[in-house]
JSON list of C-alpha atoms in Angstrom, two decimals:
[
{"chain": "W", "resi": 119, "resn": "UNK", "atom": "CA", "xyz": [21.96, -34.73, 30.62]},
{"chain": "W", "resi": 120, "resn": "UNK", "atom": "CA", "xyz": [19.81, -37.21, 28.70]},
{"chain": "W", "resi": 121, "resn": "UNK", "atom": "CA", "xyz": [18.71, -35.81, 25.36]},
{"chain": "W", "resi": 122, "resn": "UNK", "atom": "CA", "xyz": [15.75, -38.20, 24.83]},
{"chain": "W", "resi": 123, "resn": "UNK", "atom": "CA", "xyz": [16.96, -39.92, 21.70]},
{"chain": "W", "resi": 124, "resn": "UNK", "atom": "CA", "xyz": [15.48, -43.39, 21.56]},
{"chain": "W", "resi": 125, "resn": "UNK", "atom": "CA", "xyz": [17.41, -46.09, 19.76]},
{"chain": "W", "resi": 126, "resn": "UNK", "atom": "CA", "xyz": [16.22, -49.23, 18.04]},
{"chain": "W", "resi": 127, "resn": "UNK", "atom": "CA", "xyz": [18.98, -51.83, 17.80]},
{"chain": "W", "resi": 128, "resn": "UNK", "atom": "CA", "xyz": [17.60, -54.85, 15.96]},
{"chain": "W", "resi": 129, "resn": "UNK", "atom": "CA", "xyz": [19.49, -57.60, 17.77]},
{"chain": "W", "resi": 130, "resn": "UNK", "atom": "CA", "xyz": [18.62, -56.02, 21.14]},
{"chain": "W", "resi": 131, "resn": "UNK", "atom": "CA", "xyz": [15.15, -54.59, 20.46]},
{"chain": "W", "resi": 132, "resn": "UNK", "atom": "CA", "xyz": [13.40, -57.53, 18.80]},
{"chain": "W", "resi": 133, "resn": "UNK", "atom": "CA", "xyz": [11.93, -60.08, 21.17]},
{"chain": "W", "resi": 134, "resn": "UNK", "atom": "CA", "xyz": [12.41, -63.80, 20.78]},
{"chain": "W", "resi": 135, "resn": "UNK", "atom": "CA", "xyz": [9.90, -65.35, 18.35]},
{"chain": "W", "resi": 136, "resn": "UNK", "atom": "CA", "xyz": [8.92, -62.02, 16.77]},
{"chain": "W", "resi": 137, "resn": "UNK", "atom": "CA", "xyz": [8.99, -61.89, 12.98]},
{"chain": "W", "resi": 138, "resn": "UNK", "atom": "CA", "xyz": [12.13, -59.80, 12.97]},
{"chain": "W", "resi": 139, "resn": "UNK", "atom": "CA", "xyz": [12.06, -58.73, 9.32]},
{"chain": "W", "resi": 140, "resn": "UNK", "atom": "CA", "xyz": [8.63, -57.15, 9.76]},
{"chain": "W", "resi": 141, "resn": "UNK", "atom": "CA", "xyz": [9.74, -55.44, 12.98]},
{"chain": "W", "resi": 142, "resn": "UNK", "atom": "CA", "xyz": [12.85, -54.13, 11.25]},
{"chain": "W", "resi": 143, "resn": "UNK", "atom": "CA", "xyz": [10.86, -52.75, 8.31]},
{"chain": "W", "resi": 144, "resn": "UNK", "atom": "CA", "xyz": [8.41, -50.99, 10.64]},
{"chain": "W", "resi": 145, "resn": "UNK", "atom": "CA", "xyz": [11.32, -49.52, 12.57]},
{"chain": "W", "resi": 146, "resn": "UNK", "atom": "CA", "xyz": [12.91, -48.18, 9.40]},
{"chain": "W", "resi": 147, "resn": "UNK", "atom": "CA", "xyz": [9.62, -46.70, 8.15]},
{"chain": "W", "resi": 148, "resn": "UNK", "atom": "CA", "xyz": [8.73, -45.00, 11.44]},
{"chain": "W", "resi": 149, "resn": "UNK", "atom": "CA", "xyz": [12.10, -43.75, 12.66]},
{"chain": "W", "resi": 150, "resn": "UNK", "atom": "CA", "xyz": [13.28, -40.16, 12.35]},
{"chain": "W", "resi": 151, "resn": "UNK", "atom": "CA", "xyz": [16.88, -41.07, 11.53]},
{"chain": "W", "resi": 152, "resn": "UNK", "atom": "CA", "xyz": [19.21, -44.00, 11.00]},
{"chain": "W", "resi": 153, "resn": "UNK", "atom": "CA", "xyz": [22.70, -44.13, 12.47]},
{"chain": "W", "resi": 154, "resn": "UNK", "atom": "CA", "xyz": [24.91, -46.68, 10.76]},
{"chain": "W", "resi": 155, "resn": "UNK", "atom": "CA", "xyz": [28.08, -47.96, 12.40]},
{"chain": "W", "resi": 156, "resn": "UNK", "atom": "CA", "xyz": [30.30, -48.45, 9.35]},
{"chain": "W", "resi": 157, "resn": "UNK", "atom": "CA", "xyz": [32.88, -51.09, 10.22]},
{"chain": "W", "resi": 158, "resn": "UNK", "atom": "CA", "xyz": [35.27, -52.81, 7.79]},
{"chain": "W", "resi": 159, "resn": "UNK", "atom": "CA", "xyz": [32.68, -55.63, 7.45]},
{"chain": "W", "resi": 160, "resn": "UNK", "atom": "CA", "xyz": [29.70, -53.32, 6.86]},
{"chain": "W", "resi": 161, "resn": "UNK", "atom": "CA", "xyz": [29.78, -53.87, 3.10]},
{"chain": "W", "resi": 162, "resn": "UNK", "atom": "CA", "xyz": [29.72, -57.65, 3.43]},
{"chain": "W", "resi": 163, "resn": "UNK", "atom": "CA", "xyz": [26.49, -57.75, 5.43]},
{"chain": "W", "resi": 164, "resn": "UNK", "atom": "CA", "xyz": [23.42, -59.11, 3.68]},
{"chain": "W", "resi": 165, "resn": "UNK", "atom": "CA", "xyz": [21.30, -56.49, 5.45]},
{"chain": "W", "resi": 166, "resn": "UNK", "atom": "CA", "xyz": [23.10, -53.17, 5.88]},
{"chain": "W", "resi": 167, "resn": "UNK", "atom": "CA", "xyz": [22.74, -52.02, 2.27]},
{"chain": "W", "resi": 168, "resn": "UNK", "atom": "CA", "xyz": [19.05, -52.88, 2.31]},
{"chain": "W", "resi": 169, "resn": "UNK", "atom": "CA", "xyz": [18.48, -51.08, 5.62]},
{"chain": "W", "resi": 170, "resn": "UNK", "atom": "CA", "xyz": [20.21, -47.92, 4.38]},
{"chain": "W", "resi": 171, "resn": "UNK", "atom": "CA", "xyz": [18.30, -48.19, 1.09]},
{"chain": "W", "resi": 172, "resn": "UNK", "atom": "CA", "xyz": [14.94, -48.44, 2.85]},
{"chain": "W", "resi": 173, "resn": "UNK", "atom": "CA", "xyz": [15.79, -45.48, 5.10]},
{"chain": "W", "resi": 174, "resn": "UNK", "atom": "CA", "xyz": [16.94, -43.39, 2.14]},
{"chain": "W", "resi": 175, "resn": "UNK", "atom": "CA", "xyz": [13.86, -44.32, 0.09]},
{"chain": "W", "resi": 176, "resn": "UNK", "atom": "CA", "xyz": [11.64, -43.20, 2.98]},
{"chain": "W", "resi": 177, "resn": "UNK", "atom": "CA", "xyz": [13.47, -39.85, 3.20]},
{"chain": "W", "resi": 178, "resn": "UNK", "atom": "CA", "xyz": [15.07, -40.49, 6.60]},
{"chain": "W", "resi": 179, "resn": "UNK", "atom": "CA", "xyz": [18.17, -38.75, 7.88]},
{"chain": "W", "resi": 180, "resn": "UNK", "atom": "CA", "xyz": [21.09, -41.17, 7.54]},
{"chain": "W", "resi": 181, "resn": "UNK", "atom": "CA", "xyz": [24.16, -40.55, 9.71]},
{"chain": "W", "resi": 182, "resn": "UNK", "atom": "CA", "xyz": [27.15, -42.81, 9.07]},
{"chain": "W", "resi": 183, "resn": "UNK", "atom": "CA", "xyz": [29.57, -43.38, 11.93]},
{"chain": "W", "resi": 184, "resn": "UNK", "atom": "CA", "xyz": [32.88, -44.32, 10.33]},
{"chain": "W", "resi": 185, "resn": "UNK", "atom": "CA", "xyz": [34.43, -46.96, 12.57]},
{"chain": "W", "resi": 186, "resn": "UNK", "atom": "CA", "xyz": [37.12, -48.42, 10.36]},
{"chain": "W", "resi": 187, "resn": "UNK", "atom": "CA", "xyz": [34.95, -48.63, 7.23]},
{"chain": "W", "resi": 188, "resn": "UNK", "atom": "CA", "xyz": [33.75, -46.16, 4.62]},
{"chain": "W", "resi": 189, "resn": "UNK", "atom": "CA", "xyz": [30.23, -45.52, 3.37]},
{"chain": "W", "resi": 190, "resn": "UNK", "atom": "CA", "xyz": [29.86, -46.82, -0.18]},
{"chain": "W", "resi": 191, "resn": "UNK", "atom": "CA", "xyz": [27.46, -46.58, -3.13]},
{"chain": "W", "resi": 192, "resn": "UNK", "atom": "CA", "xyz": [24.60, -44.11, -2.68]},
{"chain": "W", "resi": 193, "resn": "UNK", "atom": "CA", "xyz": [25.37, -44.18, 1.04]},
{"chain": "W", "resi": 194, "resn": "UNK", "atom": "CA", "xyz": [28.74, -42.50, 0.34]},
{"chain": "W", "resi": 195, "resn": "UNK", "atom": "CA", "xyz": [27.01, -39.17, -0.34]},
{"chain": "W", "resi": 196, "resn": "UNK", "atom": "CA", "xyz": [26.46, -38.66, 3.40]},
{"chain": "W", "resi": 197, "resn": "UNK", "atom": "CA", "xyz": [29.19, -36.99, 5.43]},
{"chain": "W", "resi": 198, "resn": "UNK", "atom": "CA", "xyz": [30.34, -39.46, 8.07]},
{"chain": "W", "resi": 199, "resn": "UNK", "atom": "CA", "xyz": [31.35, -38.86, 11.66]},
{"chain": "W", "resi": 200, "resn": "UNK", "atom": "CA", "xyz": [34.66, -40.63, 12.25]},
{"chain": "W", "resi": 201, "resn": "UNK", "atom": "CA", "xyz": [34.98, -42.40, 15.58]},
{"chain": "W", "resi": 202, "resn": "UNK", "atom": "CA", "xyz": [37.88, -44.28, 17.08]},
{"chain": "W", "resi": 203, "resn": "UNK", "atom": "CA", "xyz": [38.02, -47.06, 19.62]},
{"chain": "W", "resi": 204, "resn": "UNK", "atom": "CA", "xyz": [39.05, -44.72, 22.43]},
{"chain": "W", "resi": 205, "resn": "UNK", "atom": "CA", "xyz": [36.38, -42.08, 21.81]},
{"chain": "W", "resi": 206, "resn": "UNK", "atom": "CA", "xyz": [34.12, -41.33, 24.75]},
{"chain": "W", "resi": 207, "resn": "UNK", "atom": "CA", "xyz": [30.58, -42.48, 24.10]},
{"chain": "W", "resi": 208, "resn": "UNK", "atom": "CA", "xyz": [29.26, -39.24, 25.59]},
{"chain": "W", "resi": 209, "resn": "UNK", "atom": "CA", "xyz": [31.18, -37.21, 23.01]},
{"chain": "W", "resi": 210, "resn": "UNK", "atom": "CA", "xyz": [29.85, -39.38, 20.18]},
{"chain": "W", "resi": 211, "resn": "UNK", "atom": "CA", "xyz": [26.32, -39.01, 21.58]},
{"chain": "W", "resi": 212, "resn": "UNK", "atom": "CA", "xyz": [26.76, -35.22, 21.82]},
{"chain": "W", "resi": 213, "resn": "UNK", "atom": "CA", "xyz": [27.86, -35.03, 18.18]},
{"chain": "W", "resi": 214, "resn": "UNK", "atom": "CA", "xyz": [24.89, -37.14, 17.09]},
{"chain": "W", "resi": 215, "resn": "UNK", "atom": "CA", "xyz": [22.57, -34.95, 19.14]},
{"chain": "W", "resi": 216, "resn": "UNK", "atom": "CA", "xyz": [23.97, -31.85, 17.44]},
{"chain": "W", "resi": 217, "resn": "UNK", "atom": "CA", "xyz": [23.51, -33.47, 14.03]},
{"chain": "W", "resi": 218, "resn": "UNK", "atom": "CA", "xyz": [19.85, -34.28, 14.80]},
{"chain": "W", "resi": 219, "resn": "UNK", "atom": "CA", "xyz": [19.15, -30.86, 16.34]},
{"chain": "W", "resi": 220, "resn": "UNK", "atom": "CA", "xyz": [20.52, -29.03, 13.32]},
{"chain": "W", "resi": 221, "resn": "UNK", "atom": "CA", "xyz": [19.29, -31.15, 10.40]},
{"chain": "W", "resi": 222, "resn": "UNK", "atom": "CA", "xyz": [16.21, -30.14, 8.40]},
{"chain": "W", "resi": 223, "resn": "UNK", "atom": "CA", "xyz": [14.68, -33.62, 8.70]},
{"chain": "W", "resi": 224, "resn": "UNK", "atom": "CA", "xyz": [14.93, -33.84, 12.49]},
{"chain": "W", "resi": 225, "resn": "UNK", "atom": "CA", "xyz": [15.32, -30.34, 13.95]},
{"chain": "W", "resi": 226, "resn": "UNK", "atom": "CA", "xyz": [11.60, -29.73, 14.55]},
{"chain": "W", "resi": 227, "resn": "UNK", "atom": "CA", "xyz": [11.17, -33.03, 16.35]},
{"chain": "W", "resi": 228, "resn": "UNK", "atom": "CA", "xyz": [14.27, -32.29, 18.45]},
{"chain": "W", "resi": 229, "resn": "UNK", "atom": "CA", "xyz": [12.98, -28.78, 19.23]},
{"chain": "W", "resi": 230, "resn": "UNK", "atom": "CA", "xyz": [9.70, -30.24, 20.48]},
{"chain": "W", "resi": 231, "resn": "UNK", "atom": "CA", "xyz": [11.53, -32.72, 22.71]},
{"chain": "W", "resi": 232, "resn": "UNK", "atom": "CA", "xyz": [13.96, -30.15, 24.10]},
{"chain": "W", "resi": 233, "resn": "UNK", "atom": "CA", "xyz": [11.20, -27.69, 24.97]},
{"chain": "W", "resi": 234, "resn": "UNK", "atom": "CA", "xyz": [9.13, -30.46, 26.59]},
{"chain": "W", "resi": 235, "resn": "UNK", "atom": "CA", "xyz": [12.10, -31.65, 28.66]},
{"chain": "W", "resi": 236, "resn": "UNK", "atom": "CA", "xyz": [12.86, -28.09, 29.80]},
{"chain": "W", "resi": 237, "resn": "UNK", "atom": "CA", "xyz": [9.22, -27.55, 30.75]},
{"chain": "W", "resi": 238, "resn": "UNK", "atom": "CA", "xyz": [9.29, -30.78, 32.77]},
{"chain": "W", "resi": 239, "resn": "UNK", "atom": "CA", "xyz": [12.38, -29.73, 34.75]},
{"chain": "W", "resi": 240, "resn": "UNK", "atom": "CA", "xyz": [11.95, -30.94, 38.30]},
{"chain": "W", "resi": 241, "resn": "UNK", "atom": "CA", "xyz": [14.88, -29.18, 39.94]},
{"chain": "W", "resi": 242, "resn": "UNK", "atom": "CA", "xyz": [16.93, -26.02, 39.63]},
{"chain": "W", "resi": 243, "resn": "UNK", "atom": "CA", "xyz": [19.84, -28.12, 38.34]},
{"chain": "W", "resi": 244, "resn": "UNK", "atom": "CA", "xyz": [17.64, -29.56, 35.59]},
{"chain": "W", "resi": 245, "resn": "UNK", "atom": "CA", "xyz": [16.53, -26.05, 34.60]},
{"chain": "W", "resi": 246, "resn": "UNK", "atom": "CA", "xyz": [20.16, -25.00, 34.17]},
{"chain": "W", "resi": 247, "resn": "UNK", "atom": "CA", "xyz": [21.36, -28.13, 32.38]},
{"chain": "W", "resi": 248, "resn": "UNK", "atom": "CA", "xyz": [18.32, -28.43, 30.11]},
{"chain": "W", "resi": 249, "resn": "UNK", "atom": "CA", "xyz": [18.60, -24.78, 29.12]},
{"chain": "W", "resi": 250, "resn": "UNK", "atom": "CA", "xyz": [22.04, -25.55, 27.65]},
{"chain": "W", "resi": 251, "resn": "UNK", "atom": "CA", "xyz": [20.37, -27.99, 25.24]},
{"chain": "W", "resi": 252, "resn": "UNK", "atom": "CA", "xyz": [17.44, -25.63, 24.63]},
{"chain": "W", "resi": 253, "resn": "UNK", "atom": "CA", "xyz": [19.89, -23.03, 23.28]},
{"chain": "W", "resi": 254, "resn": "UNK", "atom": "CA", "xyz": [20.85, -25.53, 20.56]},
{"chain": "W", "resi": 255, "resn": "UNK", "atom": "CA", "xyz": [17.42, -25.33, 18.92]},
{"chain": "W", "resi": 256, "resn": "UNK", "atom": "CA", "xyz": [17.96, -23.66, 15.53]},
{"chain": "W", "resi": 257, "resn": "UNK", "atom": "CA", "xyz": [16.22, -20.32, 15.02]},
{"chain": "W", "resi": 258, "resn": "UNK", "atom": "CA", "xyz": [14.01, -21.68, 12.25]},
{"chain": "W", "resi": 259, "resn": "UNK", "atom": "CA", "xyz": [12.72, -24.52, 14.46]},
{"chain": "W", "resi": 260, "resn": "UNK", "atom": "CA", "xyz": [11.14, -22.14, 16.96]},
{"chain": "W", "resi": 261, "resn": "UNK", "atom": "CA", "xyz": [7.37, -21.79, 16.65]},
{"chain": "W", "resi": 262, "resn": "UNK", "atom": "CA", "xyz": [4.79, -19.64, 18.39]},
{"chain": "W", "resi": 263, "resn": "UNK", "atom": "CA", "xyz": [3.47, -22.81, 20.05]},
{"chain": "W", "resi": 264, "resn": "UNK", "atom": "CA", "xyz": [6.85, -23.68, 21.54]},
{"chain": "W", "resi": 265, "resn": "UNK", "atom": "CA", "xyz": [7.33, -20.10, 22.73]},
{"chain": "W", "resi": 266, "resn": "UNK", "atom": "CA", "xyz": [3.89, -20.08, 24.35]},
{"chain": "W", "resi": 267, "resn": "UNK", "atom": "CA", "xyz": [4.62, -23.38, 26.11]},
{"chain": "W", "resi": 268, "resn": "UNK", "atom": "CA", "xyz": [7.90, -22.00, 27.45]},
{"chain": "W", "resi": 269, "resn": "UNK", "atom": "CA", "xyz": [6.29, -18.77, 28.67]},
{"chain": "W", "resi": 270, "resn": "UNK", "atom": "CA", "xyz": [3.55, -20.74, 30.41]},
{"chain": "W", "resi": 271, "resn": "UNK", "atom": "CA", "xyz": [6.16, -22.96, 32.08]},
{"chain": "W", "resi": 272, "resn": "UNK", "atom": "CA", "xyz": [7.95, -19.83, 33.34]},
{"chain": "W", "resi": 273, "resn": "UNK", "atom": "CA", "xyz": [4.76, -18.99, 35.23]},
{"chain": "W", "resi": 274, "resn": "UNK", "atom": "CA", "xyz": [3.63, -22.51, 36.21]},
{"chain": "W", "resi": 275, "resn": "UNK", "atom": "CA", "xyz": [6.77, -24.56, 36.92]},
{"chain": "W", "resi": 276, "resn": "UNK", "atom": "CA", "xyz": [8.20, -23.46, 40.27]},
{"chain": "W", "resi": 277, "resn": "UNK", "atom": "CA", "xyz": [11.74, -24.60, 39.43]},
{"chain": "W", "resi": 278, "resn": "UNK", "atom": "CA", "xyz": [11.76, -22.46, 36.29]},
{"chain": "W", "resi": 279, "resn": "UNK", "atom": "CA", "xyz": [9.86, -19.56, 37.86]},
{"chain": "W", "resi": 280, "resn": "UNK", "atom": "CA", "xyz": [12.23, -19.34, 40.84]},
{"chain": "W", "resi": 281, "resn": "UNK", "atom": "CA", "xyz": [15.37, -20.79, 39.23]},
{"chain": "W", "resi": 282, "resn": "UNK", "atom": "CA", "xyz": [18.45, -19.05, 37.93]},
{"chain": "W", "resi": 283, "resn": "UNK", "atom": "CA", "xyz": [20.53, -19.55, 34.83]},
{"chain": "W", "resi": 284, "resn": "UNK", "atom": "CA", "xyz": [23.95, -17.92, 34.81]},
{"chain": "W", "resi": 285, "resn": "UNK", "atom": "CA", "xyz": [22.99, -15.94, 37.92]},
{"chain": "W", "resi": 286, "resn": "UNK", "atom": "CA", "xyz": [19.92, -14.42, 36.26]},
{"chain": "W", "resi": 287, "resn": "UNK", "atom": "CA", "xyz": [16.26, -15.30, 36.82]},
{"chain": "W", "resi": 288, "resn": "UNK", "atom": "CA", "xyz": [15.40, -18.24, 34.57]},
{"chain": "W", "resi": 289, "resn": "UNK", "atom": "CA", "xyz": [12.22, -16.62, 33.15]},
{"chain": "W", "resi": 290, "resn": "UNK", "atom": "CA", "xyz": [14.27, -13.61, 32.08]},
{"chain": "W", "resi": 291, "resn": "UNK", "atom": "CA", "xyz": [16.86, -15.82, 30.40]},
{"chain": "W", "resi": 292, "resn": "UNK", "atom": "CA", "xyz": [14.12, -17.78, 28.61]},
{"chain": "W", "resi": 293, "resn": "UNK", "atom": "CA", "xyz": [12.50, -14.55, 27.39]},
{"chain": "W", "resi": 294, "resn": "UNK", "atom": "CA", "xyz": [15.90, -13.31, 26.16]},
{"chain": "W", "resi": 295, "resn": "UNK", "atom": "CA", "xyz": [16.35, -16.55, 24.22]},
{"chain": "W", "resi": 296, "resn": "UNK", "atom": "CA", "xyz": [12.92, -16.19, 22.62]},
{"chain": "W", "resi": 297, "resn": "UNK", "atom": "CA", "xyz": [13.65, -12.55, 21.75]},
{"chain": "W", "resi": 298, "resn": "UNK", "atom": "CA", "xyz": [16.96, -13.57, 20.17]},
{"chain": "W", "resi": 299, "resn": "UNK", "atom": "CA", "xyz": [15.15, -15.93, 17.80]},
{"chain": "W", "resi": 300, "resn": "UNK", "atom": "CA", "xyz": [12.52, -13.33, 16.97]},
{"chain": "W", "resi": 301, "resn": "UNK", "atom": "CA", "xyz": [9.58, -14.69, 18.95]}
]
């Protein structure tokens, strides 16, 4: 299941002839989080330290992926996720998703996205698979607005209204989830 995390990769996201430094600075100021692939050469880059510094100065979540290198300087304070060459990209993506969903700086944004994606489910399979991600929303990220949107979707979206999750009616399972988080 796609978790709706959008990535900005400078050498792939910046179009030819754009003033790339400006684009990079805007990306760092407007992003929710920065994921840094820390290779053995990371430290030697003219740009990586500055990028991490800008993200940190703007209060962004910084997630280091240790891929043969170690975070250093102020960047070393962040717990890294170690990855190896043979790691499945889906497993790495799942771990990043869990980090974003559970972190104070990104959990509300992730909750909004997960609820929206569940509400937009267009098939019974999507209802089931998207509910798995919906259960990952931390208790403190739930709001009355999100609960109201889910309850409305249980009445308006046919796939949710008539669907089943773990052999139970989907609206009942959604209401149980909301009750378990105190809403």
